[in-house]
PDB file of C-alpha atoms in Angstrom:
ATOM      1  CA  UNK A   1    -172.760  -3.822  96.057  1.00 61.00           C
ATOM      2  CA  UNK A   2    -169.526  -2.568  94.564  1.00 72.00           C
ATOM      3  CA  UNK A   3    -169.426   0.729  92.706  1.00 76.00           C
ATOM      4  CA  UNK A   4    -166.822   3.128  91.347  1.00 75.00           C
ATOM      5  CA  UNK A   5    -167.151   5.218  94.491  1.00 79.00           C
ATOM      6  CA  UNK A   6    -166.673   2.250  96.819  1.00 82.00           C
ATOM      7  CA  UNK A   7    -163.670   0.876  94.938  1.00 86.00           C
ATOM      8  CA  UNK A   8    -162.091   4.314  94.589  1.00 87.00           C
ATOM      9  CA  UNK A   9    -162.212   5.009  98.299  1.00 88.00           C
ATOM     10  CA  UNK A  10    -160.866   1.551  99.124  1.00 88.00           C
ATOM     11  CA  UNK A  11    -157.986   1.817  96.640  1.00 87.00           C
ATOM     12  CA  UNK A  12    -157.171   5.343  97.801  1.00 91.00           C
ATOM     13  CA  UNK A  13    -156.473   3.904 101.260  1.00 92.00           C
ATOM     14  CA  UNK A  14    -154.618   0.731 100.323  1.00 93.00           C
ATOM     15  CA  UNK A  15    -152.529   2.085  97.440  1.00 95.00           C
ATOM     16  CA  UNK A  16    -150.442   4.537  99.496  1.00 95.00           C
ATOM     17  CA  UNK A  17    -149.824   1.811 102.067  1.00 95.00           C
ATOM     18  CA  UNK A  18    -148.576  -0.503  99.309  1.00 95.00           C
ATOM     19  CA  UNK A  19    -146.384   2.244  97.880  1.00 96.00           C
ATOM     20  CA  UNK A  20    -144.746   2.905 101.248  1.00 96.00           C
ATOM     21  CA  UNK A  21    -144.130  -0.786 101.969  1.00 96.00           C
ATOM     22  CA  UNK A  22    -142.730  -1.514  98.504  1.00 95.00           C
ATOM     23  CA  UNK A  23    -140.446   1.526  98.487  1.00 95.00           C
ATOM     24  CA  UNK A  24    -139.094   0.536 101.913  1.00 93.00           C
ATOM     25  CA  UNK A  25    -138.506  -3.012 100.671  1.00 90.00           C
ATOM     26  CA  UNK A  26    -136.810  -1.678  97.548  1.00 90.00           C
ATOM     27  CA  UNK A  27    -134.522   0.487  99.666  1.00 91.00           C
ATOM     28  CA  UNK A  28    -133.718  -2.490 101.870  1.00 87.00           C
ATOM     29  CA  UNK A  29    -132.854  -4.601  98.848  1.00 84.00           C
ATOM     30  CA  UNK A  30    -130.669  -1.776  97.497  1.00 84.00           C
ATOM     31  CA  UNK A  31    -128.880  -0.838 100.710  1.00 85.00           C
ATOM     32  CA  UNK A  32    -129.059  -3.866 103.002  1.00 80.00           C
ATOM     33  CA  UNK A  33    -129.761  -6.976 100.914  1.00 69.00           C
ATOM     34  CA  UNK A  34    -128.202  -9.275 103.504  1.00 72.00           C
ATOM     35  CA  UNK A  35    -130.854  -8.347 106.095  1.00 71.00           C
ATOM     36  CA  UNK A  36    -133.737  -8.998 103.754  1.00 65.00           C
ATOM     37  CA  UNK A  37    -132.596 -12.318 102.287  1.00 65.00           C
ATOM     38  CA  UNK A  38    -129.018 -13.597 102.473  1.00 64.00           C
ATOM     39  CA  UNK A  39    -129.547 -15.914  99.497  1.00 58.00           C
ATOM     40  CA  UNK A  40    -130.400 -13.016  97.180  1.00 58.00           C
ATOM     41  CA  UNK A  41    -127.167 -11.214  98.014  1.00 57.00           C
ATOM     42  CA  UNK A  42    -124.976 -14.215  97.275  1.00 61.00           C
ATOM     43  CA  UNK A  43    -126.737 -15.003  94.013  1.00 66.00           C
ATOM     44  CA  UNK A  44    -126.709 -11.358  92.895  1.00 65.00           C
ATOM     45  CA  UNK A  45    -130.499 -11.028  92.638  1.00 71.00           C
ATOM     46  CA  UNK A  46    -130.923  -8.179  95.117  1.00 73.00           C
ATOM     47  CA  UNK A  47    -130.775  -5.556  92.349  1.00 79.00           C
ATOM     48  CA  UNK A  48    -133.529  -7.318  90.415  1.00 82.00           C
ATOM     49  CA  UNK A  49    -135.636  -7.635  93.565  1.00 82.00           C
ATOM     50  CA  UNK A  50    -135.236  -3.925  94.299  1.00 86.00           C
ATOM     51  CA  UNK A  51    -136.161  -3.036  90.710  1.00 92.00           C
ATOM     52  CA  UNK A  52    -139.284  -5.204  90.905  1.00 92.00           C
ATOM     53  CA  UNK A  53    -140.297  -3.514  94.168  1.00 93.00           C
ATOM     54  CA  UNK A  54    -139.990  -0.111  92.524  1.00 96.00           C
ATOM     55  CA  UNK A  55    -141.993  -1.251  89.497  1.00 96.00           C
ATOM     56  CA  UNK A  56    -144.734  -2.601  91.756  1.00 96.00           C
ATOM     57  CA  UNK A  57    -144.737   0.688  93.707  1.00 97.00           C
ATOM     58  CA  UNK A  58    -145.196   2.552  90.406  1.00 97.00           C
ATOM     59  CA  UNK A  59    -148.170   0.324  89.560  1.00 96.00           C
ATOM     60  CA  UNK A  60    -149.656   1.102  92.986  1.00 96.00           C
ATOM     61  CA  UNK A  61    -149.088   4.817  92.268  1.00 96.00           C
ATOM     62  CA  UNK A  62    -151.027   4.433  89.021  1.00 96.00           C
ATOM     63  CA  UNK A  63    -153.824   2.717  90.915  1.00 94.00           C
ATOM     64  CA  UNK A  64    -153.831   5.573  93.418  1.00 94.00           C
ATOM     65  CA  UNK A  65    -154.152   8.137  90.624  1.00 94.00           C
ATOM     66  CA  UNK A  66    -157.012   6.157  89.071  1.00 93.00           C
ATOM     67  CA  UNK A  67    -158.750   5.974  92.439  1.00 93.00           C
ATOM     68  CA  UNK A  68    -158.473   9.758  92.836  1.00 92.00           C
ATOM     69  CA  UNK A  69    -159.973  10.160  89.357  1.00 90.00           C
ATOM     70  CA  UNK A  70    -162.792   7.812  90.386  1.00 88.00           C
ATOM     71  CA  UNK A  71    -163.453   9.840  93.528  1.00 87.00           C
ATOM     72  CA  UNK A  72    -163.490  13.079  91.520  1.00 87.00           C
ATOM     73  CA  UNK A  73    -165.829  11.474  88.964  1.00 84.00           C
ATOM     74  CA  UNK A  74    -168.338  10.446  91.632  1.00 82.00           C
ATOM     75  CA  UNK A  75    -168.236  13.875  93.248  1.00 82.00           C
ATOM     76  CA  UNK A  76    -168.801  15.676  89.924  1.00 79.00           C
ATOM     77  CA  UNK A  77    -171.682  13.402  89.004  1.00 54.00           C
ATOM     78  CA  UNK A  78    -174.972  15.095  89.890  1.00 62.00           C
ATOM     79  CA  UNK A  79    -177.164  13.323  92.393  1.00 54.00           C
ATOM     80  CA  UNK A  80    -180.181  11.481  91.092  1.00 48.00           C
ATOM     81  CA  UNK A  81    -182.498  13.697  93.079  1.00 37.00           C
ATOM     82  CA  UNK A  82    -181.281  16.893  91.403  1.00 45.00           C
ATOM     83  CA  UNK A  83    -181.241  15.479  87.877  1.00 50.00           C
ATOM     84  CA  UNK A  84    -184.600  13.718  88.068  1.00 44.00           C
ATOM     85  CA  UNK A  85    -187.075  14.707  85.414  1.00 48.00           C
ATOM     86  CA  UNK A  86    -190.257  16.233  86.770  1.00 52.00           C
ATOM     87  CA  UNK A  87    -193.656  14.714  86.025  1.00 50.00           C
ATOM     88  CA  UNK A  88    -194.840  17.603  83.850  1.00 52.00           C
ATOM     89  CA  UNK A  89    -191.872  17.051  81.510  1.00 53.00           C
ATOM     90  CA  UNK A  90    -192.886  13.409  81.082  1.00 51.00           C
ATOM     91  CA  UNK A  91    -196.592  14.213  80.536  1.00 51.00           C
ATOM     92  CA  UNK A  92    -196.350  14.618  76.718  1.00 53.00           C
ATOM     93  CA  UNK A  93    -194.728  11.200  76.468  1.00 55.00           C
ATOM     94  CA  UNK A  94    -197.394   9.523  78.582  1.00 52.00           C
ATOM     95  CA  UNK A  95    -200.288  11.037  76.617  1.00 54.00           C
ATOM     96  CA  UNK A  96    -198.869  10.300  73.167  1.00 54.00           C
ATOM     97  CA  UNK A  97    -200.747   7.854  71.018  1.00 59.00           C
ATOM     98  CA  UNK A  98    -198.966   4.615  70.337  1.00 60.00           C
ATOM     99  CA  UNK A  99    -197.977   4.077  66.732  1.00 60.00           C
ATOM    100  CA  UNK A 100    -198.811   0.748  65.139  1.00 62.00           C
ATOM    101  CA  UNK A 101    -196.066  -0.107  62.706  1.00 63.00           C
ATOM    102  CA  UNK A 102    -196.702  -2.667  60.012  1.00 63.00           C
ATOM    103  CA  UNK A 103    -200.473  -2.754  60.236  1.00 58.00           C
TER     104      UNK A 103
END
């Protein structure tokens, strides 16, 4: 089953990898567009391709930040065992008389 904790840990691994790959591709499109795709250099689209790589890397960076927030959220959340209500606190609720509304 998928949870915030599971997704946060997964995204915290894959996001930096995506950032590194996209930044390297952006640098290649900026500095050596002929080696990445000769057609892009002749048509003048290498600058747009580099810009799109940098934008995608920024989106991955945002995802990485959100995953770190998710990890911090799950670590700050108290465990169910520690926050469980004891039986003597529930006793007044169990012994209360039921109220019959509308009768």
